[in-house]
Amino acid sequence: MGFRAAWALVLLLPGGLIHGFPKPRGVEDKSLHNRELSAERPLNEQIAEAEADKIKNISPPENTPGETNYSFVDNLNLLKAITEKEKIEKEKQSIRSSPFDNKLNVEDVDSTKNRKPIDDYDSTKSGLDHKFQDDPDGLHQLDGTPLTADDIVHKIATRIYEENDRGVFDKIVSKLLNLGLITESQAHTLEDEVAEALQKLISKEANNYEEELNKSTSRTENQAGKTPGKVTLKATTQNGFTNRESDETISNTLTLANGLERRTKTYSEENFEELQYFPHFYALLKSIDSEKEAKEKETLITIMKTLIDFVKMMVKYGTISPEEGVAYLENLDETIALQTKNKLEKNATDNKSKLFPAPSEKSHEETDSTKEETAKMEKGHGTLKDSTKDSSSGPGGKTDTPKEKTEAYLEAIRKNIEWLKKHDKKGNKEDYDLSKMRDFINQQADAYVAKGILDKEEASAIKRIYSTL
Amino acid sequence: MAGPRGRALLALCAALAAGGWLLGVGAQEPGESAAGMRRRRRLQQEDGISFEYHRYPELREALVSVWLQCTAISRIYTVGRSFEGRELLVIELSDNPGVHEPGEPEFKYVGNMHGNEAVGRELLIFLAQYLCNEYQKGNETIVNLIHSTRIHIMPSLNPDGFEKAASQPGELKDWFVGRSNAQGIDLNRNFPDLDRIVYVNEKEGGPNNHLLKNLKKIVDQNAKLAPETKGVIHWIMDIPFVLSANLHGGDLVANYPYDETRSGSAHEYSSCPDDAIFQSLARSYSSYNPAMSDPSRPPCRKNDDDSSFVDGTTNGAAWYSVPGGMQDFNYLSSNCFEITVELSCEKFPPEETLKSYWEDNKNSLINYLEQIHRGVKGFVRDLQGNPIANATISVEGIDHDVISAKDGDYWRLLVPGNYKLTASAPGYLAITKKVAVPYSPAVGVDFELESFSERKEEEKEELMEWWKMMSETLNF
């Protein structure tokens, strides 16, 4: 596993190179240590202070340990990610017209904006930021004032609305999470805000659309594409949507859904040639039956695409050299090959799938492939050098936990039964003990649920496992 | 050129994709891919112990797994809730879980009271799993331990702080983020400062044990106490703990009472009456941890003052003064002897180091557990054989008493030597016994106390007897 070793080595390097990190105080100032330790200032104070500092004097994200707040700097980081994403998307997608383009175009024209705040915070960039000087993506409003958080949220919502793709948000957020620029809770907050903004947009558009429909019976292709459809960011949005929308939009939904599919399909197919760098992956893709496992194939393609985009972005900003980028992509392909092999071996020998009534329910919950992708990215993120897993509170955190957890529990129960059998060798007491055990477990499981030690699904899973033995 | 951060990110991406693909394909086949995932994710696993950080859900799941595997000898319960509502989970291991068997001493391990001092939390999860595994394998030491002790393990007293610490991106964690609870309270400064009271009592006369009599009411009404602190105080009052350890990080030493200096200075050796046994207890931990007891180990940070460290142990106040800590609270409010163990120079080290921390501490954790079976133990009963609770057991030469629990049982940790033990209770005549105490095991000494009224009855009877004899002899 040379790859892993290299990877481990590489990730150890940043440790020494991050300078601004506070070093633990020496014990010679123990009295200071004591005083400091006698009471930590309440969180509110600290946050307020951090906010104030950041507004005054923006510092790079690597140098702000601990308290990252949804502050001005983070907004800018977010913007940067959005703008990059926008750039990449623009390259691939066909020209679209939208009522919102006007606003962007106007901002394009103004080329006298300054880029300093953005330059400041990303110390890894090496002078490839001339593209920002024209401010093509509206980092400032028309009058030159910087965008507020609300504006940014509105922009994201707009973008999602335009593209009718929830995946936009997921991609942005997952990139930011991966870069460590925002925390999970910030991602949630952002999601909420964007959902709200989107909801407003949709209802506004619905009203406009109704008006237009009343005015003229003919609609252009573009308009159809723009009317509110199945775009949902979370359940509440969806509920609001279904409550408010009229019947007209249901027919639009169908046309829109087709449009959506069409769009994602073109996205995947036209970029197949990029995947020539991945012979193994390519072979894998081919091997997947397009009809049966279209969703799977799509997911795979999206993952690879995002990765390639990410690598491109890093090369663009000079974070890595093109050769390194290629090397990594090649490495990746090899890893995929290895994993394929392992997986095939595992398939051949493993037959535990019979004992899993519960988990399959949850694995099919995810119908949105981009949500799955985010979930996977977050999970993958958790297994790596970041010393903790953040699958607990992430939006996608629940996808694999029930399976793994139930397996762990099953394993534990199996060991228990084995041990009990060994230690209760008193004739035919085996069966008797099992039913007694079952009752005891049922009782305990319920007691634990009442106390908050187990949750209901776990308790029922455990009871179910015992009842099948 | 290409920054290391860039490389790191790319590596992240690469593994991410590989993993992501595997997970993606696995969505359709629960059984097989779950196992594949488990193999990939559990980077280091040994015998069901996965050496990785556990967030709150994983912590809970790990304890539930131990319980499921060892239902006969384990039980999970909660001592209360953290400020943000997370359960303060405890797993209990004993041959009769949930029940205090008379004469069976109670032990506790508490970890992660500073949320960013993460090694203790993980070690305790590993320990729970380990004890369960070894018990089932028939490991004699562990089997005996579990049959003769009631072991309580609380991996995290500050789950909120841990979440905050663990949520920091990247490997390097801040020295203070996540240390305190969600209210910003440093839990190890939040306990009632009984040391102060004791120091006054030493000068002016007064007790130095079981202070805070009407405890529950005071505790509940005290607005300054964090919910975590309150939970622990109730826990300590409800269960007659004998021995305990409080796991921390940031240095590498076993620290014993008192933690607060008598004079109020920054550091000064402040011994408690049981200094001898505490030194022995601290050593029993440190001597089995190769790094901790290494005499040529350099201090954790270049300018650290570890002049008070001896054989990997230190008096708390000699190192630096800590008021309101949990360790001294145990000693001064209950029978429990607690030490504070600092497990790692780095408070929140990288996940890959967890396995080696386990290897370094495994034997210490077990050996320290075994210390509970030292000194003297027994029952205090009345002449009818009924247990006398809250009887005082004092040792000549050591100015600190313990009291008997509900079943009249008591445990008194002592270093080897010859002692005179006195058991007394209100309304009863005190009895003193001589005991020769070896290193281990604990010597059994029971007391049958005669109450005053019984003695009065006896004396009355004697008098009657004498009167009868006299009257018969003298014919009146």
PDB file of N, CA and C in Angstrom, chain A residues 7 11 17 21-22 24-25 27-28 30 34 37 40 43 179 284 300 307 310 319-320 324 332 350 376-377 385 387-389 400 404-405 407 409 412 415-416 437 448 451 453 458, chain B residues 2-6 8 10-11 13-14 16-17 20-21 24 35 38 41 53 55 60-61 65 68-69 71 76 87 164 166 171-176 179-180 184 186 303-304 319-320:
ATOM      1  N   TRP A   7       0.572   8.852   1.083  1.00  0.00           N
ATOM      2  CA  TRP A   7      -0.516   9.746   1.500  1.00  0.00           C
ATOM      3  C   TRP A   7      -0.369  10.154   2.956  1.00  0.00           C
ATOM      4  N   LEU A  11       0.458  13.941   4.333  1.00  0.00           N
ATOM      5  CA  LEU A  11      -0.443  14.680   5.205  1.00  0.00           C
ATOM      6  C   LEU A  11       0.208  15.048   6.518  1.00  0.00           C
ATOM      7  N   LEU A  17       4.174  23.103   8.736  1.00  0.00           N
ATOM      8  CA  LEU A  17       4.220  24.296   7.902  1.00  0.00           C
ATOM      9  C   LEU A  17       3.120  25.312   8.222  1.00  0.00           C
ATOM     10  N   PHE A  21      -0.649  28.843  13.950  1.00  0.00           N
ATOM     11  CA  PHE A  21      -1.373  28.073  14.956  1.00  0.00           C
ATOM     12  C   PHE A  21      -0.804  28.359  16.329  1.00  0.00           C
ATOM     13  N   PRO A  22      -1.676  28.534  17.309  1.00  0.00           N
ATOM     14  CA  PRO A  22      -1.141  28.850  18.646  1.00  0.00           C
ATOM     15  C   PRO A  22      -0.422  27.660  19.225  1.00  0.00           C
ATOM     16  N   PRO A  24       0.948  25.600  22.460  1.00  0.00           N
ATOM     17  CA  PRO A  24       0.556  25.574  23.874  1.00  0.00           C
ATOM     18  C   PRO A  24       1.565  26.330  24.726  1.00  0.00           C
ATOM     19  N   ARG A  25       1.046  27.023  25.709  1.00  0.00           N
ATOM     20  CA  ARG A  25       1.914  27.876  26.508  1.00  0.00           C
ATOM     21  C   ARG A  25       2.859  27.049  27.334  1.00  0.00           C
ATOM     22  N   VAL A  27       5.081  26.053  30.590  1.00  0.00           N
ATOM     23  CA  VAL A  27       4.593  26.013  31.967  1.00  0.00           C
ATOM     24  C   VAL A  27       5.285  27.050  32.845  1.00  0.00           C
ATOM     25  N   GLU A  28       6.232  27.784  32.268  1.00  0.00           N
ATOM     26  CA  GLU A  28       6.875  28.793  33.115  1.00  0.00           C
ATOM     27  C   GLU A  28       5.897  29.906  33.456  1.00  0.00           C
ATOM     28  N   LYS A  30       2.914  29.581  34.593  1.00  0.00           N
ATOM     29  CA  LYS A  30       1.851  28.755  35.151  1.00  0.00           C
ATOM     30  C   LYS A  30       0.766  29.598  35.775  1.00  0.00           C
ATOM     31  N   ASN A  34      -2.849  29.205  35.052  1.00  0.00           N
ATOM     32  CA  ASN A  34      -3.904  29.025  36.053  1.00  0.00           C
ATOM     33  C   ASN A  34      -5.053  29.969  35.809  1.00  0.00           C
ATOM     34  N   LEU A  37      -6.949  29.218  32.991  1.00  0.00           N
ATOM     35  CA  LEU A  37      -7.719  27.997  33.105  1.00  0.00           C
ATOM     36  C   LEU A  37      -8.843  28.122  34.118  1.00  0.00           C
ATOM     37  N   GLU A  40     -13.138  29.675  31.379  1.00  0.00           N
ATOM     38  CA  GLU A  40     -13.110  30.052  29.971  1.00  0.00           C
ATOM     39  C   GLU A  40     -14.212  31.065  29.748  1.00  0.00           C
ATOM     40  N   LEU A  43     -18.956  31.428  25.522  1.00  0.00           N
ATOM     41  CA  LEU A  43     -18.884  31.318  24.071  1.00  0.00           C
ATOM     42  C   LEU A  43     -19.310  32.585  23.366  1.00  0.00           C
ATOM     43  N   LEU A 179     -12.507  21.609   1.897  1.00  0.00           N
ATOM     44  CA  LEU A 179     -11.384  22.534   2.076  1.00  0.00           C
ATOM     45  C   LEU A 179     -11.291  23.017   3.515  1.00  0.00           C
ATOM     46  N   LEU A 284     -14.675  -0.009 -15.938  1.00  0.00           N
ATOM     47  CA  LEU A 284     -15.714  -0.273 -14.943  1.00  0.00           C
ATOM     48  C   LEU A 284     -17.044   0.292 -15.407  1.00  0.00           C
ATOM     49  N   LEU A 300     -21.294   7.550 -10.433  1.00  0.00           N
ATOM     50  CA  LEU A 300     -19.856   7.356 -10.617  1.00  0.00           C
ATOM     51  C   LEU A 300     -19.273   8.453 -11.486  1.00  0.00           C
ATOM     52  N   LEU A 307     -14.190  15.355  -9.256  1.00  0.00           N
ATOM     53  CA  LEU A 307     -12.787  15.228  -8.890  1.00  0.00           C
ATOM     54  C   LEU A 307     -11.898  15.879  -9.928  1.00  0.00           C
ATOM     55  N   PHE A 310     -12.042  19.480  -9.651  1.00  0.00           N
ATOM     56  CA  PHE A 310     -11.314  19.938  -8.489  1.00  0.00           C
ATOM     57  C   PHE A 310      -9.829  19.987  -8.778  1.00  0.00           C
ATOM     58  N   THR A 319      -2.011  25.690  -6.971  1.00  0.00           N
ATOM     59  CA  THR A 319      -1.825  24.951  -5.729  1.00  0.00           C
ATOM     60  C   THR A 319      -0.967  23.717  -5.968  1.00  0.00           C
ATOM     61  N   ILE A 320      -1.206  23.106  -7.123  1.00  0.00           N
ATOM     62  CA  ILE A 320      -0.343  21.986  -7.509  1.00  0.00           C
ATOM     63  C   ILE A 320       0.080  22.200  -8.953  1.00  0.00           C
ATOM     64  N   GLU A 324       1.723  17.081 -11.231  1.00  0.00           N
ATOM     65  CA  GLU A 324       1.221  16.469 -10.000  1.00  0.00           C
ATOM     66  C   GLU A 324      -0.236  16.110 -10.150  1.00  0.00           C
ATOM     67  N   LEU A 332      -5.156   7.693  -8.675  1.00  0.00           N
ATOM     68  CA  LEU A 332      -6.557   7.455  -8.358  1.00  0.00           C
ATOM     69  C   LEU A 332      -7.093   6.284  -9.149  1.00  0.00           C
ATOM     70  N   ASP A 350     -18.400 -13.320   0.579  1.00  0.00           N
ATOM     71  CA  ASP A 350     -19.310 -12.839   1.622  1.00  0.00           C
ATOM     72  C   ASP A 350     -20.738 -13.216   1.338  1.00  0.00           C
ATOM     73  N   LYS A 376     -21.415  10.768   0.252  1.00  0.00           N
ATOM     74  CA  LYS A 376     -20.218   9.961   0.101  1.00  0.00           C
ATOM     75  C   LYS A 376     -18.969  10.785   0.319  1.00  0.00           C
ATOM     76  N   MET A 377     -18.992  11.970  -0.219  1.00  0.00           N
ATOM     77  CA  MET A 377     -17.812  12.818  -0.043  1.00  0.00           C
ATOM     78  C   MET A 377     -17.576  13.074   1.422  1.00  0.00           C
ATOM     79  N   LYS A 385      -7.355  11.913   7.026  1.00  0.00           N
ATOM     80  CA  LYS A 385      -6.507  12.409   8.085  1.00  0.00           C
ATOM     81  C   LYS A 385      -7.214  13.273   9.112  1.00  0.00           C
ATOM     82  N   SER A 387      -8.942  13.880  12.052  1.00  0.00           N
ATOM     83  CA  SER A 387      -8.933  12.851  13.071  1.00  0.00           C
ATOM     84  C   SER A 387     -10.292  12.474  13.610  1.00  0.00           C
ATOM     85  N   THR A 388     -11.337  13.091  13.122  1.00  0.00           N
ATOM     86  CA  THR A 388     -12.641  12.653  13.608  1.00  0.00           C
ATOM     87  C   THR A 388     -13.553  12.419  12.429  1.00  0.00           C
ATOM     88  N   LYS A 389     -14.580  11.641  12.655  1.00  0.00           N
ATOM     89  CA  LYS A 389     -15.542  11.452  11.584  1.00  0.00           C
ATOM     90  C   LYS A 389     -16.628  12.469  11.782  1.00  0.00           C
ATOM     91  N   ASP A 400     -24.641   5.325   5.707  1.00  0.00           N
ATOM     92  CA  ASP A 400     -24.053   4.016   5.920  1.00  0.00           C
ATOM     93  C   ASP A 400     -24.111   3.593   7.369  1.00  0.00           C
ATOM     94  N   GLU A 404     -23.617  -0.376   8.986  1.00  0.00           N
ATOM     95  CA  GLU A 404     -22.426  -0.703   9.760  1.00  0.00           C
ATOM     96  C   GLU A 404     -22.781  -0.987  11.190  1.00  0.00           C
ATOM     97  N   LYS A 405     -23.642  -0.134  11.729  1.00  0.00           N
ATOM     98  CA  LYS A 405     -24.002  -0.259  13.124  1.00  0.00           C
ATOM     99  C   LYS A 405     -24.692  -1.583  13.353  1.00  0.00           C
ATOM    100  N   GLU A 407     -24.503  -4.226  11.724  1.00  0.00           N
ATOM    101  CA  GLU A 407     -23.540  -5.316  11.617  1.00  0.00           C
ATOM    102  C   GLU A 407     -22.718  -5.454  12.874  1.00  0.00           C
ATOM    103  N   TYR A 409     -23.586  -4.568  15.830  1.00  0.00           N
ATOM    104  CA  TYR A 409     -24.454  -5.117  16.871  1.00  0.00           C
ATOM    105  C   TYR A 409     -24.643  -6.612  16.665  1.00  0.00           C
ATOM    106  N   ALA A 412     -21.715  -8.428  17.866  1.00  0.00           N
ATOM    107  CA  ALA A 412     -21.667  -8.460  19.330  1.00  0.00           C
ATOM    108  C   ALA A 412     -22.639  -9.505  19.864  1.00  0.00           C
ATOM    109  N   LYS A 415     -21.374 -13.004  19.391  1.00  0.00           N
ATOM    110  CA  LYS A 415     -20.356 -13.381  20.375  1.00  0.00           C
ATOM    111  C   LYS A 415     -20.996 -13.710  21.712  1.00  0.00           C
ATOM    112  N   ASN A 416     -22.004 -12.928  22.053  1.00  0.00           N
ATOM    113  CA  ASN A 416     -22.681 -13.137  23.321  1.00  0.00           C
ATOM    114  C   ASN A 416     -23.328 -14.518  23.367  1.00  0.00           C
ATOM    115  N   MET A 437     -33.229 -15.079  27.461  1.00  0.00           N
ATOM    116  CA  MET A 437     -32.353 -14.017  26.993  1.00  0.00           C
ATOM    117  C   MET A 437     -33.165 -13.026  26.178  1.00  0.00           C
ATOM    118  N   TYR A 448     -33.659   1.009  27.974  1.00  0.00           N
ATOM    119  CA  TYR A 448     -32.622   1.879  27.438  1.00  0.00           C
ATOM    120  C   TYR A 448     -33.196   2.958  26.539  1.00  0.00           C
ATOM    121  N   LYS A 451     -34.476   5.670  28.607  1.00  0.00           N
ATOM    122  CA  LYS A 451     -33.449   6.499  29.234  1.00  0.00           C
ATOM    123  C   LYS A 451     -32.609   7.277  28.234  1.00  0.00           C
ATOM    124  N   ILE A 453     -30.586   5.866  26.049  1.00  0.00           N
ATOM    125  CA  ILE A 453     -29.326   5.198  25.756  1.00  0.00           C
ATOM    126  C   ILE A 453     -29.377   4.554  24.382  1.00  0.00           C
ATOM    127  N   GLU A 458     -32.790   1.354  16.829  1.00  0.00           N
ATOM    128  CA  GLU A 458     -31.768   0.409  17.279  1.00  0.00           C
ATOM    129  C   GLU A 458     -32.404  -0.685  18.112  1.00  0.00           C
TER     130      GLU A 458
ATOM    131  N   ALA B   2       4.100  23.814  -5.420  1.00  0.00           N
ATOM    132  CA  ALA B   2       2.852  23.200  -4.956  1.00  0.00           C
ATOM    133  C   ALA B   2       2.873  23.084  -3.447  1.00  0.00           C
ATOM    134  N   GLY B   3       1.906  23.717  -2.813  1.00  0.00           N
ATOM    135  CA  GLY B   3       1.898  23.700  -1.347  1.00  0.00           C
ATOM    136  C   GLY B   3       1.561  22.305  -0.808  1.00  0.00           C
ATOM    137  N   PRO B   4       2.054  22.027   0.358  1.00  0.00           N
ATOM    138  CA  PRO B   4       1.707  20.728   0.975  1.00  0.00           C
ATOM    139  C   PRO B   4       0.207  20.617   1.219  1.00  0.00           C
ATOM    140  N   ARG B   5      -0.398  21.764   1.437  1.00  0.00           N
ATOM    141  CA  ARG B   5      -1.829  21.735   1.642  1.00  0.00           C
ATOM    142  C   ARG B   5      -2.514  21.246   0.371  1.00  0.00           C
ATOM    143  N   GLY B   6      -1.976  21.679  -0.747  1.00  0.00           N
ATOM    144  CA  GLY B   6      -2.549  21.253  -2.022  1.00  0.00           C
ATOM    145  C   GLY B   6      -2.436  19.748  -2.168  1.00  0.00           C
ATOM    146  N   ALA B   8      -2.110  17.630   0.154  1.00  0.00           N
ATOM    147  CA  ALA B   8      -2.992  16.976   1.128  1.00  0.00           C
ATOM    148  C   ALA B   8      -4.401  16.916   0.580  1.00  0.00           C
ATOM    149  N   LEU B  10      -5.391  16.984  -2.431  1.00  0.00           N
ATOM    150  CA  LEU B  10      -5.502  16.057  -3.534  1.00  0.00           C
ATOM    151  C   LEU B  10      -5.550  14.631  -3.051  1.00  0.00           C
ATOM    152  N   ALA B  11      -4.709  14.352  -2.089  1.00  0.00           N
ATOM    153  CA  ALA B  11      -4.702  13.003  -1.540  1.00  0.00           C
ATOM    154  C   ALA B  11      -6.070  12.702  -0.980  1.00  0.00           C
ATOM    155  N   CYS B  13      -8.826  14.001  -1.939  1.00  0.00           N
ATOM    156  CA  CYS B  13      -9.731  13.786  -3.050  1.00  0.00           C
ATOM    157  C   CYS B  13      -9.603  12.389  -3.608  1.00  0.00           C
ATOM    158  N   ALA B  14      -8.376  11.984  -3.752  1.00  0.00           N
ATOM    159  CA  ALA B  14      -8.127  10.687  -4.380  1.00  0.00           C
ATOM    160  C   ALA B  14      -8.758   9.575  -3.576  1.00  0.00           C
ATOM    161  N   LEU B  16     -10.918   9.847  -1.371  1.00  0.00           N
ATOM    162  CA  LEU B  16     -12.338  10.159  -1.320  1.00  0.00           C
ATOM    163  C   LEU B  16     -13.077   9.545  -2.482  1.00  0.00           C
ATOM    164  N   ALA B  17     -12.487   9.699  -3.652  1.00  0.00           N
ATOM    165  CA  ALA B  17     -13.148   9.173  -4.838  1.00  0.00           C
ATOM    166  C   ALA B  17     -13.164   7.662  -4.793  1.00  0.00           C
ATOM    167  N   GLY B  20     -15.518   6.807  -2.271  1.00  0.00           N
ATOM    168  CA  GLY B  20     -16.857   7.200  -2.690  1.00  0.00           C
ATOM    169  C   GLY B  20     -17.423   6.219  -3.697  1.00  0.00           C
ATOM    170  N   TRP B  21     -16.588   5.796  -4.598  1.00  0.00           N
ATOM    171  CA  TRP B  21     -17.034   4.850  -5.611  1.00  0.00           C
ATOM    172  C   TRP B  21     -17.495   3.561  -4.937  1.00  0.00           C
ATOM    173  N   GLY B  24     -20.641   4.044  -3.309  1.00  0.00           N
ATOM    174  CA  GLY B  24     -21.719   4.254  -4.276  1.00  0.00           C
ATOM    175  C   GLY B  24     -22.212   2.932  -4.820  1.00  0.00           C
ATOM    176  N   ALA B  35     -19.498  -4.962   4.829  1.00  0.00           N
ATOM    177  CA  ALA B  35     -18.268  -5.575   5.319  1.00  0.00           C
ATOM    178  C   ALA B  35     -17.059  -4.928   4.639  1.00  0.00           C
ATOM    179  N   ARG B  38     -16.497  -1.694   6.170  1.00  0.00           N
ATOM    180  CA  ARG B  38     -15.924  -1.850   7.497  1.00  0.00           C
ATOM    181  C   ARG B  38     -14.437  -2.080   7.377  1.00  0.00           C
ATOM    182  N   ARG B  41     -12.874   1.249   6.376  1.00  0.00           N
ATOM    183  CA  ARG B  41     -12.952   2.352   7.319  1.00  0.00           C
ATOM    184  C   ARG B  41     -12.212   2.073   8.606  1.00  0.00           C
ATOM    185  N   TYR B  53     -11.300   7.697  16.561  1.00  0.00           N
ATOM    186  CA  TYR B  53     -12.042   8.571  17.444  1.00  0.00           C
ATOM    187  C   TYR B  53     -13.541   8.307  17.338  1.00  0.00           C
ATOM    188  N   ARG B  55     -17.179   9.899  17.942  1.00  0.00           N
ATOM    189  CA  ARG B  55     -18.019  11.038  18.283  1.00  0.00           C
ATOM    190  C   ARG B  55     -19.152  10.523  19.144  1.00  0.00           C
ATOM    191  N   ARG B  60     -21.777   6.053  21.807  1.00  0.00           N
ATOM    192  CA  ARG B  60     -22.951   5.329  22.285  1.00  0.00           C
ATOM    193  C   ARG B  60     -23.022   3.946  21.661  1.00  0.00           C
ATOM    194  N   GLU B  61     -22.778   3.901  20.355  1.00  0.00           N
ATOM    195  CA  GLU B  61     -22.844   2.605  19.675  1.00  0.00           C
ATOM    196  C   GLU B  61     -21.797   1.640  20.196  1.00  0.00           C
ATOM    197  N   SER B  65     -22.573  -1.895  21.819  1.00  0.00           N
ATOM    198  CA  SER B  65     -21.984  -3.139  21.307  1.00  0.00           C
ATOM    199  C   SER B  65     -21.362  -3.951  22.425  1.00  0.00           C
ATOM    200  N   LEU B  68     -24.162  -5.538  24.271  1.00  0.00           N
ATOM    201  CA  LEU B  68     -24.758  -6.644  23.526  1.00  0.00           C
ATOM    202  C   LEU B  68     -23.869  -7.877  23.545  1.00  0.00           C
ATOM    203  N   GLN B  69     -22.581  -7.637  23.522  1.00  0.00           N
ATOM    204  CA  GLN B  69     -21.680  -8.784  23.521  1.00  0.00           C
ATOM    205  C   GLN B  69     -21.593  -9.427  24.896  1.00  0.00           C
ATOM    206  N   THR B  71     -23.875  -9.175  27.748  1.00  0.00           N
ATOM    207  CA  THR B  71     -25.068  -8.784  28.513  1.00  0.00           C
ATOM    208  C   THR B  71     -25.030  -9.324  29.925  1.00  0.00           C
ATOM    209  N   ILE B  76     -25.562  -0.467  30.845  1.00  0.00           N
ATOM    210  CA  ILE B  76     -25.293   0.938  30.529  1.00  0.00           C
ATOM    211  C   ILE B  76     -26.285   1.791  31.296  1.00  0.00           C
ATOM    212  N   GLU B  87     -26.287  12.453  26.741  1.00  0.00           N
ATOM    213  CA  GLU B  87     -26.259  11.641  27.955  1.00  0.00           C
ATOM    214  C   GLU B  87     -24.824  11.448  28.437  1.00  0.00           C
ATOM    215  N   LYS B 164     -17.096  19.902  20.128  1.00  0.00           N
ATOM    216  CA  LYS B 164     -16.524  21.179  19.676  1.00  0.00           C
ATOM    217  C   LYS B 164     -15.069  20.990  19.263  1.00  0.00           C
ATOM    218  N   ALA B 166     -13.592  18.188  18.410  1.00  0.00           N
ATOM    219  CA  ALA B 166     -13.462  17.281  17.280  1.00  0.00           C
ATOM    220  C   ALA B 166     -13.926  17.905  15.985  1.00  0.00           C
ATOM    221  N   GLU B 171      -5.734  18.394  11.420  1.00  0.00           N
ATOM    222  CA  GLU B 171      -5.165  17.553  12.459  1.00  0.00           C
ATOM    223  C   GLU B 171      -4.810  18.309  13.719  1.00  0.00           C
ATOM    224  N   LEU B 172      -4.360  19.537  13.552  1.00  0.00           N
ATOM    225  CA  LEU B 172      -3.869  20.258  14.729  1.00  0.00           C
ATOM    226  C   LEU B 172      -5.033  20.926  15.445  1.00  0.00           C
ATOM    227  N   LYS B 173      -5.231  20.526  16.691  1.00  0.00           N
ATOM    228  CA  LYS B 173      -6.353  21.069  17.444  1.00  0.00           C
ATOM    229  C   LYS B 173      -5.843  22.124  18.415  1.00  0.00           C
ATOM    230  N   ASP B 174      -6.673  23.112  18.594  1.00  0.00           N
ATOM    231  CA  ASP B 174      -6.317  24.204  19.496  1.00  0.00           C
ATOM    232  C   ASP B 174      -6.170  23.708  20.930  1.00  0.00           C
ATOM    233  N   TRP B 175      -5.305  24.359  21.696  1.00  0.00           N
ATOM    234  CA  TRP B 175      -5.042  23.915  23.065  1.00  0.00           C
ATOM    235  C   TRP B 175      -6.240  24.087  23.967  1.00  0.00           C
ATOM    236  N   PHE B 176      -7.150  25.021  23.614  1.00  0.00           N
ATOM    237  CA  PHE B 176      -8.272  25.302  24.514  1.00  0.00           C
ATOM    238  C   PHE B 176      -9.657  25.022  23.941  1.00  0.00           C
ATOM    239  N   ARG B 179     -12.331  22.614  25.567  1.00  0.00           N
ATOM    240  CA  ARG B 179     -11.912  22.222  26.907  1.00  0.00           C
ATOM    241  C   ARG B 179     -13.084  22.281  27.877  1.00  0.00           C
ATOM    242  N   SER B 180     -13.767  23.417  27.858  1.00  0.00           N
ATOM    243  CA  SER B 180     -14.844  23.594  28.835  1.00  0.00           C
ATOM    244  C   SER B 180     -16.147  23.028  28.300  1.00  0.00           C
ATOM    245  N   GLY B 184     -19.087  27.120  28.730  1.00  0.00           N
ATOM    246  CA  GLY B 184     -17.814  27.790  28.952  1.00  0.00           C
ATOM    247  C   GLY B 184     -17.250  27.555  30.327  1.00  0.00           C
ATOM    248  N   ASP B 186     -15.129  25.463  32.994  1.00  0.00           N
ATOM    249  CA  ASP B 186     -14.094  24.437  33.108  1.00  0.00           C
ATOM    250  C   ASP B 186     -14.537  23.481  34.215  1.00  0.00           C
ATOM    251  N   ASN B 303      10.063  24.115  27.692  1.00  0.00           N
ATOM    252  CA  ASN B 303      10.222  24.899  28.921  1.00  0.00           C
ATOM    253  C   ASN B 303       9.325  24.448  30.067  1.00  0.00           C
ATOM    254  N   ASP B 304       8.742  23.280  29.947  1.00  0.00           N
ATOM    255  CA  ASP B 304       7.873  22.789  31.026  1.00  0.00           C
ATOM    256  C   ASP B 304       8.673  22.556  32.294  1.00  0.00           C
ATOM    257  N   TRP B 319       2.827  20.521  41.499  1.00  0.00           N
ATOM    258  CA  TRP B 319       2.923  20.757  40.061  1.00  0.00           C
ATOM    259  C   TRP B 319       2.326  22.123  39.738  1.00  0.00           C
ATOM    260  N   TYR B 320       1.067  22.288  39.996  1.00  0.00           N
ATOM    261  CA  TYR B 320       0.468  23.627  40.008  1.00  0.00           C
ATOM    262  C   TYR B 320      -0.892  23.567  40.691  1.00  0.00           C
TER     263      TYR B 320
END
